[in-house]
Amino acid sequence: MQRKIEVCLTPALLHLYNIEQHIVVVIDILRATSSITYGIENGATAIIPVSQVEDCLAYQDNGYLLAAERNGEVVKGYDFGNSPFSYTAEKVAGKTIVLTTTNGTKALHLANKEHNTVVIGSFLNLEALCNWLATEQRDVLLLCAGWKDQFNLEDTLFAGAVVQRLRGRFTHFDDSGVAAEDLYLLARNDLRAYLHKSSHSHRLAELNIEEDVRFCLQTDTCSVIPVLQGDRLVRMTPGS
Amino acid sequence: MQRKIEVCLTPALLHLYNIEQHIVVVIDILRATSSITYGIENGATAIIPVSQVEDCLAYQDNGYLLAAERNGEVVKGYDFGNSPFSYTAEKVAGKTIVLTTTNGTKALHLANKEHNTVVIGSFLNLEALCNWLATEQRDVLLLCAGWKDQFNLEDTLFAGAVVQRLRGRFTHFDDSGVAAEDLYLLARNDLRAYLHKSSHSHRLAELNIEEDVRFCLQTDTCSVIPVLQGDRLVRMTPGS
């Protein structure tokens, strides 16, 4: 079967792709999709992505945890932000979290079409994700959330890791997939060192989230694939 | 002095950059900016980029040469298209050419702002361009024309070549510049072989323009820098 895997480098380019029937993998490595993966792995019932900080407040009195991050920092008055260390089993098991982030939730909403499937990718669940993508007979779009619609290295590296693992399973690749794979091959022996080249890295250094960055670059510590069902991300169940 | 060099991977991302005071280098390696460089080198008086094939016709009776290309092919009835072999001294010396192409002229028009400087980059004039950029005390945006707003490898590789040569002269780089430079370093020993990985390459192979591709990947065969003045590209003169 002819199958296509493509890489959309930022949400600002998503309109160039027809994703009505695709599997779309949303990628926001630092830190939204890493934290979502970790939270679902740790037993969160669901994570509801919302666009605006204010939208979180509508959920306030229903026992939900509220998570809001803007420009890399927790919004004042919220339970927590985007750090994966907030998504431990102790804090999230059995809970529903309402989340808004700078880039990740925006990408999730843009990706959500009537007949497609939207899942979450991160280095934490790389192998589980690739194993599943390999078995599905569908075209795949890897959607990098980027930074305020700009290209970023960490999301592109992850897209490249997926292309590299699935190369034998697909017949069609785009130029951005070729580039992402080659960048991943350059970087994979020390992802953290490679990201020190990045403009984003300087910004992250200022936010003092080095521990978060290292956490998000761990590979295959989680086995879940969060999938968007209606308005919420839940654990994909076998055969779903 | 603090100076910034950035890479805009496709015209669809240009709105993210403030280019009012910048030097913008427009890059459409296969084949518009290569042919423009070669044509100006060979004594064309000017090349006027227009957006639509129909816009060329307004110039028809004024002794201009008309060049139109869509989807990689010469538009029927026009003098020539986008192939650099049409831009020899014999054909273009002393002439003004009106040109429309799929991607290059669109990028040129988007880049053109009141107070900036728009120049043409190609492998043919790489060194001349970099020498000039090094001496100007201004921020630089390298604008890849891409393919119908999509990322493409050949324009990105050229942007990477410029970043690589100018790294010591600038203090600020963006993630796309880092990526472009690393891809160029991977590819530079055999650019043609590297581009065989590209989706665009398959399309080009179908158009049977292998000679054009090889021509456009030659480095430093031209010494001109075409610059946009009003509505037309002309040879930059010293001190201009």
Tab-separated table of C-alpha atoms in Angstrom:
chain	number	residue	atom	x	y	z
A	1	MET	CA	0.000	0.000	0.000
A	2	GLN	CA	1.157	3.544	-0.807
A	3	ARG	CA	1.388	5.514	2.393
A	4	LYS	CA	2.511	9.062	3.017
A	5	ILE	CA	4.217	10.571	6.052
A	6	GLU	CA	4.708	14.345	6.064
A	7	VAL	CA	6.054	16.930	8.489
A	8	CYS	CA	4.307	20.265	8.981
A	9	LEU	CA	6.996	22.463	10.542
A	10	THR	CA	4.643	24.978	12.169
A	11	PRO	CA	0.874	25.407	12.625
A	12	ALA	CA	1.091	28.423	10.266
A	13	LEU	CA	1.633	25.946	7.407
A	14	LEU	CA	-1.156	23.525	8.335
A	15	HIS	CA	-3.561	24.965	5.743
A	16	LEU	CA	-1.276	23.521	3.032
A	17	TYR	CA	-2.175	19.973	4.053
A	18	ASN	CA	-5.343	17.994	3.577
A	19	ILE	CA	-5.721	16.199	6.899
A	20	GLU	CA	-9.374	15.166	6.761
A	21	GLN	CA	-8.583	11.444	6.793
A	22	HIS	CA	-5.116	11.501	8.341
A	23	ILE	CA	-3.622	10.576	11.616
A	24	VAL	CA	-2.221	13.858	12.929
A	25	VAL	CA	0.487	13.658	15.574
A	26	VAL	CA	0.716	16.898	17.567
A	27	ILE	CA	4.232	17.640	18.828
A	28	ASP	CA	5.129	20.252	21.441
A	29	ILE	CA	8.160	18.692	23.093
A	30	LEU	CA	8.913	21.597	25.464
A	31	ARG	CA	6.670	20.921	27.198
A	32	ALA	CA	2.969	20.443	26.475
A	33	THR	CA	2.886	17.092	24.705
A	34	SER	CA	5.539	15.636	27.011
A	35	SER	CA	3.484	16.625	30.054
A	36	ILE	CA	0.267	15.339	28.484
A	37	THR	CA	1.877	11.975	27.764
A	38	TYR	CA	3.223	11.759	31.303
A	39	GLY	CA	-0.095	12.794	32.835
A	40	ILE	CA	-2.128	10.221	30.907
A	41	GLU	CA	0.507	7.584	31.686
A	42	ASN	CA	0.079	8.436	35.361
A	43	GLY	CA	-3.658	7.850	35.327
A	44	ALA	CA	-5.191	11.221	34.562
A	45	THR	CA	-8.735	10.483	33.385
A	46	ALA	CA	-8.578	13.150	30.694
A	47	ILE	CA	-6.820	16.349	29.699
A	48	ILE	CA	-8.985	19.026	28.087
A	49	PRO	CA	-7.035	21.455	25.909
A	50	VAL	CA	-8.570	24.932	25.729
A	51	SER	CA	-7.409	27.915	23.725
A	52	GLN	CA	-7.523	30.783	26.163
A	53	VAL	CA	-6.483	31.134	29.759
A	54	GLU	CA	-9.962	32.506	30.475
A	55	ASP	CA	-11.576	29.358	29.038
A	56	CYS	CA	-10.025	27.347	31.858
A	57	LEU	CA	-12.047	29.301	34.384
A	58	ALA	CA	-15.352	27.918	33.058
A	59	TYR	CA	-14.247	24.546	34.462
A	60	GLN	CA	-13.173	25.915	37.820
A	61	ASP	CA	-15.934	24.670	40.090
A	62	ASN	CA	-16.270	21.154	38.730
A	63	GLY	CA	-13.375	19.498	40.495
A	64	TYR	CA	-11.036	19.852	37.581
A	65	LEU	CA	-7.404	20.735	37.935
A	66	LEU	CA	-6.569	23.905	36.029
A	67	ALA	CA	-3.280	24.227	34.178
A	68	ALA	CA	-2.251	27.362	32.335
A	69	GLU	CA	1.053	28.430	30.870
A	70	ARG	CA	1.923	31.486	28.833
A	71	ASN	CA	5.370	32.240	27.506
A	72	GLY	CA	6.738	29.309	29.450
A	73	GLU	CA	5.425	30.307	32.883
A	74	VAL	CA	2.531	29.193	35.116
A	75	VAL	CA	-0.324	31.688	35.040
A	76	LYS	CA	-0.887	33.163	38.500
A	77	GLY	CA	-3.661	31.473	40.474
A	78	TYR	CA	-3.686	28.221	38.494
A	79	ASP	CA	-2.998	24.778	39.961
A	80	PHE	CA	-0.006	24.259	37.723
A	81	GLY	CA	1.420	24.911	34.267
A	82	ASN	CA	3.322	22.933	31.756
A	83	SER	CA	6.053	21.285	33.786
A	84	PRO	CA	5.943	17.495	33.528
A	85	PHE	CA	6.795	17.294	37.230
A	86	SER	CA	3.264	18.544	37.956
A	87	TYR	CA	1.783	15.515	36.211
A	88	THR	CA	2.800	12.794	38.666
A	89	ALA	CA	0.418	9.987	39.632
A	90	GLU	CA	0.083	11.525	43.079
A	91	LYS	CA	-1.274	14.725	41.602
A	92	VAL	CA	-3.248	13.609	38.551
A	93	ALA	CA	-4.477	9.998	38.947
A	94	GLY	CA	-8.244	9.906	38.487
A	95	LYS	CA	-8.351	13.648	37.796
A	96	THR	CA	-9.363	15.651	34.757
A	97	ILE	CA	-7.050	18.520	33.860
A	98	VAL	CA	-7.994	21.595	31.848
A	99	LEU	CA	-4.896	22.840	30.062
A	100	THR	CA	-3.949	25.863	27.995
A	101	THR	CA	-0.430	26.454	26.684
A	102	THR	CA	1.244	28.912	24.335
A	103	ASN	CA	1.599	26.620	21.346
A	104	GLY	CA	0.445	23.065	22.015
A	105	THR	CA	-3.268	23.579	22.551
A	106	LYS	CA	-3.463	25.876	19.540
A	107	ALA	CA	-1.955	23.153	17.354
A	108	LEU	CA	-4.365	20.580	18.821
A	109	HIS	CA	-7.396	22.663	17.933
A	110	LEU	CA	-6.188	23.380	14.406
A	111	ALA	CA	-5.535	19.685	13.837
A	112	ASN	CA	-8.974	18.544	14.992
A	113	LYS	CA	-11.193	17.716	11.971
A	114	GLU	CA	-14.339	15.641	11.737
A	115	HIS	CA	-12.897	12.442	10.299
A	116	ASN	CA	-9.266	12.379	11.338
A	117	THR	CA	-7.480	11.047	14.393
A	118	VAL	CA	-5.371	13.370	16.532
A	119	VAL	CA	-2.788	11.858	18.865
A	120	ILE	CA	0.006	13.171	21.068
A	121	GLY	CA	3.679	12.564	20.410
A	122	SER	CA	6.684	13.076	22.651
A	123	PHE	CA	10.032	11.410	23.162
A	124	LEU	CA	8.469	9.770	26.245
A	125	ASN	CA	6.121	7.659	24.114
A	126	LEU	CA	8.127	7.554	20.863
A	127	GLU	CA	8.270	3.781	20.512
A	128	ALA	CA	4.645	3.163	21.497
A	129	LEU	CA	3.528	5.827	19.028
A	130	CYS	CA	5.657	4.479	16.181
A	131	ASN	CA	4.541	0.912	16.749
A	132	TRP	CA	0.941	2.020	16.479
A	133	LEU	CA	1.502	4.261	13.425
A	134	ALA	CA	3.248	1.342	11.704
A	135	THR	CA	0.189	-0.870	11.990
A	136	GLU	CA	-2.434	1.692	10.952
A	137	GLN	CA	-2.997	1.786	7.192
A	138	ARG	CA	-3.326	5.539	7.030
A	139	ASP	CA	-1.413	8.629	5.972
A	140	VAL	CA	0.331	10.505	8.771
A	141	LEU	CA	0.995	14.187	9.356
A	142	LEU	CA	3.499	15.096	12.050
A	143	LEU	CA	2.479	18.572	13.234
A	144	CYS	CA	5.139	20.575	15.040
A	145	ALA	CA	3.594	23.126	17.392
A	146	GLY	CA	6.647	25.363	17.029
A	147	TRP	CA	7.055	28.594	18.969
A	148	LYS	CA	4.444	31.244	18.143
A	149	ASP	CA	4.149	29.865	14.622
A	150	GLN	CA	7.936	29.827	14.154
A	151	PHE	CA	9.936	26.727	13.321
A	152	ASN	CA	11.693	25.197	16.317
A	153	LEU	CA	14.388	22.583	16.595
A	154	GLU	CA	13.039	20.313	19.339
A	155	ASP	CA	9.703	19.594	17.667
A	156	THR	CA	11.442	19.062	14.330
A	157	LEU	CA	13.922	16.629	15.895
A	158	PHE	CA	11.072	14.570	17.287
A	159	ALA	CA	9.313	14.527	13.907
A	160	GLY	CA	12.605	13.342	12.438
A	161	ALA	CA	12.822	10.542	15.003
A	162	VAL	CA	9.391	9.294	13.923
A	163	VAL	CA	10.264	9.482	10.200
A	164	GLN	CA	13.522	7.636	10.870
A	165	ARG	CA	11.747	4.786	12.681
A	166	LEU	CA	8.944	4.485	10.131
A	167	ARG	CA	10.880	5.012	6.895
A	168	GLY	CA	10.426	1.391	5.791
A	169	ARG	CA	6.673	1.504	6.350
A	170	PHE	CA	5.927	4.509	4.138
A	171	THR	CA	6.449	5.209	0.440
A	172	HIS	CA	6.061	9.010	0.268
A	173	PHE	CA	7.989	11.634	2.192
A	174	ASP	CA	8.144	15.403	1.845
A	175	ASP	CA	11.203	17.662	1.928
A	176	SER	CA	10.526	18.691	5.505
A	177	GLY	CA	10.452	15.021	6.534
A	178	VAL	CA	13.818	14.440	4.849
A	179	ALA	CA	15.274	17.484	6.618
A	180	ALA	CA	13.801	16.530	9.999
A	181	GLU	CA	15.177	13.000	9.773
A	182	ASP	CA	18.673	14.211	8.890
A	183	LEU	CA	18.649	16.725	11.739
A	184	TYR	CA	17.550	13.972	14.139
A	185	LEU	CA	20.343	11.694	12.941
A	186	LEU	CA	22.826	14.517	13.637
A	187	ALA	CA	21.388	15.204	17.075
A	188	ARG	CA	20.289	11.858	18.442
A	189	ASN	CA	23.433	10.929	20.341
A	190	ASP	CA	22.994	13.964	22.566
A	191	LEU	CA	19.708	15.754	22.039
A	192	ARG	CA	20.326	18.136	24.934
A	193	ALA	CA	23.683	19.261	23.592
A	194	TYR	CA	22.189	19.786	20.160
A	195	LEU	CA	19.410	21.961	21.550
A	196	HIS	CA	21.962	24.271	23.088
A	197	LYS	CA	22.290	25.596	19.547
A	198	SER	CA	18.706	26.715	19.672
A	199	SER	CA	17.290	30.184	20.261
A	200	HIS	CA	14.542	28.495	22.277
A	201	SER	CA	17.214	26.992	24.482
A	202	HIS	CA	18.402	30.434	25.537
A	203	ARG	CA	14.844	31.350	26.394
A	204	LEU	CA	14.407	28.127	28.328
A	205	ALA	CA	17.637	28.690	30.205
A	206	GLU	CA	16.224	32.009	31.380
A	207	LEU	CA	13.124	30.258	32.698
A	208	ASN	CA	15.322	27.898	34.681
A	209	ILE	CA	13.634	24.734	33.493
A	210	GLU	CA	16.713	22.669	32.730
A	211	GLU	CA	15.266	19.724	34.700
A	212	ASP	CA	12.089	19.882	32.620
A	213	VAL	CA	14.079	19.911	29.391
A	214	ARG	CA	16.065	16.846	30.393
A	215	PHE	CA	12.873	15.096	31.472
A	216	CYS	CA	11.195	15.810	28.130
A	217	LEU	CA	14.147	14.418	26.168
A	218	GLN	CA	13.947	10.985	27.810
A	219	THR	CA	12.951	8.309	25.344
A	220	ASP	CA	10.348	5.568	25.826
A	221	THR	CA	9.528	5.973	29.493
A	222	CYS	CA	5.774	5.884	28.755
A	223	SER	CA	3.626	3.391	26.869
A	224	VAL	CA	0.414	5.378	26.406
A	225	ILE	CA	-0.789	7.201	23.306
A	226	PRO	CA	-3.056	10.093	24.270
A	227	VAL	CA	-5.800	10.518	21.657
A	228	LEU	CA	-8.286	13.339	21.187
A	229	GLN	CA	-11.890	12.183	21.722
A	230	GLY	CA	-14.359	15.008	21.395
A	231	ASP	CA	-12.923	17.847	23.440
A	232	ARG	CA	-10.546	15.772	25.540
A	233	LEU	CA	-7.351	13.766	25.394
A	234	VAL	CA	-7.649	10.269	26.831
A	235	ARG	CA	-5.605	7.083	26.879
A	236	MET	CA	-5.979	5.161	23.629
A	237	THR	CA	-7.354	1.724	24.347
A	238	PRO	CA	-6.419	-1.358	22.292
A	239	GLY	CA	-8.513	-1.675	19.157
A	240	SER	CA	-9.927	1.844	19.481
B	1	MET	CA	27.567	45.524	16.805
B	2	GLN	CA	24.727	43.085	17.457
B	3	ARG	CA	23.490	41.741	14.147
B	4	LYS	CA	20.828	39.177	13.390
B	5	ILE	CA	20.610	36.713	10.509
B	6	GLU	CA	17.401	34.708	10.213
B	7	VAL	CA	15.967	32.171	7.791
B	8	CYS	CA	12.311	32.297	6.724
B	9	LEU	CA	11.641	28.813	5.391
B	10	THR	CA	8.669	29.722	3.181
B	11	PRO	CA	6.839	32.909	2.133
B	12	ALA	CA	3.868	31.680	4.191
B	13	LEU	CA	5.876	32.498	7.326
B	14	LEU	CA	7.102	35.934	6.223
B	15	HIS	CA	4.444	37.751	8.274
B	16	LEU	CA	6.253	36.566	11.414
B	17	TYR	CA	9.259	38.756	10.624
B	18	ASN	CA	9.722	42.494	10.805
B	19	ILE	CA	11.667	43.248	7.650
B	20	GLU	CA	11.095	46.977	7.348
B	21	GLN	CA	14.790	47.831	7.783
B	22	HIS	CA	16.367	44.538	6.761
B	23	ILE	CA	18.299	43.256	3.848
B	24	VAL	CA	16.078	40.486	2.462
B	25	VAL	CA	17.740	37.865	0.282
B	26	VAL	CA	15.209	36.102	-1.943
B	27	ILE	CA	16.122	32.506	-2.737
B	28	ASP	CA	14.526	30.340	-5.417
B	29	ILE	CA	17.389	28.100	-6.440
B	30	LEU	CA	15.426	25.964	-8.943
B	31	ARG	CA	15.366	28.087	-10.942
B	32	ALA	CA	14.233	31.716	-10.741
B	33	THR	CA	16.965	33.372	-8.669
B	34	SER	CA	19.692	31.358	-10.401
B	35	SER	CA	18.426	32.499	-13.802
B	36	ILE	CA	18.054	36.103	-12.619
B	37	THR	CA	21.633	36.119	-11.346
B	38	TYR	CA	22.904	34.642	-14.602
B	39	GLY	CA	20.852	37.047	-16.724
B	40	ILE	CA	22.068	40.147	-14.874
B	41	GLU	CA	25.632	38.802	-14.994
B	42	ASN	CA	25.224	38.467	-18.749
B	43	GLY	CA	24.252	42.084	-19.220
B	44	ALA	CA	20.463	42.128	-19.039
B	45	THR	CA	19.537	45.755	-18.339
B	46	ALA	CA	16.802	44.772	-15.920
B	47	ILE	CA	14.466	41.937	-14.962
B	48	ILE	CA	10.942	42.933	-13.953
B	49	PRO	CA	9.217	40.369	-11.734
B	50	VAL	CA	5.429	40.325	-12.122
B	51	SER	CA	2.895	38.229	-10.244
B	52	GLN	CA	0.605	36.880	-12.929
B	53	VAL	CA	1.246	35.428	-16.364
B	54	GLU	CA	-1.287	37.914	-17.717
B	55	ASP	CA	0.689	40.838	-16.252
B	56	CYS	CA	3.553	40.000	-18.613
B	57	LEU	CA	1.346	40.758	-21.588
B	58	ALA	CA	1.058	44.447	-20.670
B	59	TYR	CA	4.750	44.723	-21.556
B	60	GLN	CA	4.457	42.830	-24.834
B	61	ASP	CA	4.792	45.634	-27.369
B	62	ASN	CA	7.621	47.540	-25.749
B	63	GLY	CA	10.559	45.461	-26.888
B	64	TYR	CA	10.740	43.496	-23.674
B	65	LEU	CA	11.471	39.812	-23.570
B	66	LEU	CA	8.660	37.922	-21.873
B	67	ALA	CA	9.430	35.005	-19.582
B	68	ALA	CA	6.724	32.957	-17.928
B	69	GLU	CA	6.877	29.674	-16.086
B	70	ARG	CA	4.175	27.797	-14.249
B	71	ASN	CA	4.678	24.498	-12.486
B	72	GLY	CA	8.167	24.299	-13.918
B	73	GLU	CA	7.259	24.728	-17.602
B	74	VAL	CA	7.419	27.609	-20.108
B	75	VAL	CA	3.986	29.132	-20.695
B	76	LYS	CA	2.949	28.684	-24.315
B	77	GLY	CA	3.652	31.697	-26.528
B	78	TYR	CA	6.283	33.276	-24.268
B	79	ASP	CA	9.897	33.951	-25.278
B	80	PHE	CA	11.228	31.695	-22.581
B	81	GLY	CA	10.717	30.471	-19.050
B	82	ASN	CA	12.895	29.816	-16.114
B	83	SER	CA	15.790	27.850	-17.524
B	84	PRO	CA	19.141	29.556	-16.935
B	85	PHE	CA	20.194	28.515	-20.444
B	86	SER	CA	17.756	31.110	-21.786
B	87	TYR	CA	19.647	33.877	-20.000
B	88	THR	CA	22.887	33.864	-22.011
B	89	ALA	CA	24.593	37.097	-23.081
B	90	GLU	CA	23.565	36.429	-26.655
B	91	LYS	CA	19.910	36.446	-25.688
B	92	VAL	CA	19.680	38.975	-22.871
B	93	ALA	CA	22.497	41.568	-23.128
B	94	GLY	CA	20.991	45.039	-23.246
B	95	LYS	CA	17.465	43.663	-22.926
B	96	THR	CA	14.813	44.035	-20.261
B	97	ILE	CA	13.020	40.839	-19.300
B	98	VAL	CA	9.579	40.599	-17.749
B	99	LEU	CA	9.423	37.451	-15.626
B	100	THR	CA	6.766	35.547	-13.754
B	101	THR	CA	7.461	32.240	-12.006
B	102	THR	CA	5.566	29.935	-9.666
B	103	ASN	CA	7.342	30.877	-6.467
B	104	GLY	CA	10.176	33.333	-6.962
B	105	THR	CA	8.308	36.427	-8.096
B	106	LYS	CA	5.714	35.935	-5.384
B	107	ALA	CA	8.446	35.921	-2.747
B	108	LEU	CA	10.018	39.037	-4.303
B	109	HIS	CA	6.790	40.976	-4.078
B	110	LEU	CA	6.112	39.926	-0.506
B	111	ALA	CA	9.635	40.946	0.500
B	112	ASN	CA	9.445	44.409	-1.031
B	113	LYS	CA	8.849	47.036	1.687
B	114	GLU	CA	9.436	50.756	1.660
B	115	HIS	CA	12.694	50.954	3.586
B	116	ASN	CA	14.356	47.613	3.115
B	117	THR	CA	16.734	46.267	0.497
B	118	VAL	CA	15.791	43.182	-1.513
B	119	VAL	CA	18.535	41.261	-3.275
B	120	ILE	CA	18.806	37.972	-5.149
B	121	GLY	CA	20.735	34.966	-3.885
B	122	SER	CA	21.809	31.810	-5.696
B	123	PHE	CA	24.743	29.427	-5.543
B	124	LEU	CA	26.053	31.224	-8.637
B	125	ASN	CA	26.700	34.438	-6.696
B	126	LEU	CA	27.128	32.996	-3.181
B	127	GLU	CA	30.536	34.477	-2.449
B	128	ALA	CA	29.782	37.902	-3.927
B	129	LEU	CA	26.562	38.038	-1.910
B	130	CYS	CA	28.213	36.957	1.347
B	131	ASN	CA	31.075	39.405	0.944
B	132	TRP	CA	28.578	42.212	0.559
B	133	LEU	CA	26.336	41.071	3.440
B	134	ALA	CA	29.406	40.884	5.677
B	135	THR	CA	30.219	44.538	5.158
B	136	GLU	CA	26.709	45.948	5.537
B	137	GLN	CA	25.836	46.789	9.128
B	138	ARG	CA	22.273	45.552	8.899
B	139	ASP	CA	20.094	42.619	9.928
B	140	VAL	CA	19.515	39.997	7.256
B	141	LEU	CA	16.545	37.797	6.436
B	142	LEU	CA	17.119	34.884	4.068
B	143	LEU	CA	13.746	34.248	2.424
B	144	CYS	CA	13.287	30.822	0.855
B	145	ALA	CA	10.697	30.924	-1.932
B	146	GLY	CA	9.860	27.266	-1.347
B	147	TRP	CA	7.379	25.379	-3.495
B	148	LYS	CA	3.838	26.703	-3.329
B	149	ASP	CA	4.435	27.892	0.230
B	150	GLN	CA	5.908	24.547	1.255
B	151	PHE	CA	9.395	24.105	2.672
B	152	ASN	CA	11.927	22.863	0.132
B	153	LEU	CA	15.412	21.488	0.522
B	154	GLU	CA	17.331	23.376	-2.158
B	155	ASP	CA	16.389	26.860	-0.962
B	156	THR	CA	17.075	25.825	2.639
B	157	LEU	CA	20.506	24.461	1.717
B	158	PHE	CA	21.432	27.756	0.110
B	159	ALA	CA	20.256	29.687	3.174
B	160	GLY	CA	22.428	27.338	5.221
B	161	ALA	CA	25.424	28.073	3.000
B	162	VAL	CA	25.013	31.794	3.677
B	163	VAL	CA	24.648	31.287	7.439
B	164	GLN	CA	27.719	29.059	7.453
B	165	ARG	CA	29.861	31.673	5.680
B	166	LEU	CA	28.607	34.570	7.795
B	167	ARG	CA	28.448	32.924	11.223
B	168	GLY	CA	31.367	34.954	12.558
B	169	ARG	CA	29.840	38.244	11.438
B	170	PHE	CA	26.495	37.892	13.216
B	171	THR	CA	25.525	37.480	16.860
B	172	HIS	CA	21.907	36.268	16.608
B	173	PHE	CA	20.593	33.235	14.754
B	174	ASP	CA	17.193	31.567	14.775
B	175	ASP	CA	16.380	27.853	14.929
B	176	SER	CA	15.717	27.676	11.203
B	177	GLY	CA	19.149	29.171	10.537
B	178	VAL	CA	20.768	26.543	12.771
B	179	ALA	CA	18.884	23.782	10.952
B	180	ALA	CA	19.656	25.180	7.496
B	181	GLU	CA	23.352	25.443	8.270
B	182	ASP	CA	23.529	21.872	9.560
B	183	LEU	CA	21.687	20.549	6.500
B	184	TYR	CA	24.089	22.452	4.249
B	185	LEU	CA	27.091	20.999	6.062
B	186	LEU	CA	25.640	17.514	5.483
B	187	ALA	CA	24.968	18.183	1.809
B	188	ARG	CA	27.747	20.440	0.613
B	189	ASN	CA	30.123	17.803	-0.689
B	190	ASP	CA	27.541	16.719	-3.233
B	191	LEU	CA	24.517	18.984	-3.376
B	192	ARG	CA	23.056	17.165	-6.370
B	193	ALA	CA	23.170	13.795	-4.657
B	194	TYR	CA	21.601	15.254	-1.547
B	195	LEU	CA	18.721	16.725	-3.525
B	196	HIS	CA	17.876	13.301	-4.883
B	197	LYS	CA	16.290	12.785	-1.484
B	198	SER	CA	13.865	15.560	-2.250
B	199	SER	CA	10.250	15.348	-3.368
B	200	HIS	CA	10.960	18.318	-5.603
B	201	SER	CA	13.734	16.310	-7.234
B	202	HIS	CA	11.243	13.696	-8.410
B	203	ARG	CA	9.116	16.426	-9.912
B	204	LEU	CA	12.141	17.993	-11.556
B	205	ALA	CA	13.210	14.659	-12.971
B	206	GLU	CA	9.825	14.413	-14.656
B	207	LEU	CA	10.357	17.815	-16.260
B	208	ASN	CA	13.673	16.628	-17.665
B	209	ILE	CA	15.672	19.588	-16.420
B	210	GLU	CA	18.647	17.756	-14.998
B	211	GLU	CA	21.031	20.089	-16.873
B	212	ASP	CA	19.311	23.109	-15.339
B	213	VAL	CA	19.605	21.619	-11.868
B	214	ARG	CA	23.332	20.999	-12.273
B	215	PHE	CA	23.791	24.500	-13.637
B	216	CYS	CA	21.966	26.050	-10.668
B	217	LEU	CA	24.121	24.164	-8.151
B	218	GLN	CA	27.391	25.603	-9.480
B	219	THR	CA	29.047	27.881	-6.937
B	220	ASP	CA	30.543	31.329	-7.545
B	221	THR	CA	30.391	31.540	-11.313
B	222	CYS	CA	28.847	35.035	-11.154
B	223	SER	CA	29.956	38.213	-9.374
B	224	VAL	CA	26.797	40.333	-9.597
B	225	ILE	CA	24.209	40.946	-6.898
B	226	PRO	CA	20.831	41.704	-8.477
B	227	VAL	CA	18.965	44.257	-6.361
B	228	LEU	CA	15.344	45.369	-6.532
B	229	GLN	CA	15.011	49.051	-7.488
B	230	GLY	CA	11.418	50.147	-7.818
B	231	ASP	CA	9.738	47.442	-9.866
B	232	ARG	CA	12.872	45.944	-11.396
B	233	LEU	CA	15.952	43.926	-10.575
B	234	VAL	CA	19.196	45.502	-11.696
B	235	ARG	CA	22.908	44.997	-11.131
B	236	MET	CA	24.008	46.447	-7.800
B	237	THR	CA	26.681	49.057	-8.367
B	238	PRO	CA	29.529	49.677	-5.901
B	239	GLY	CA	28.502	51.977	-3.090
B	240	SER	CA	24.824	51.784	-3.973
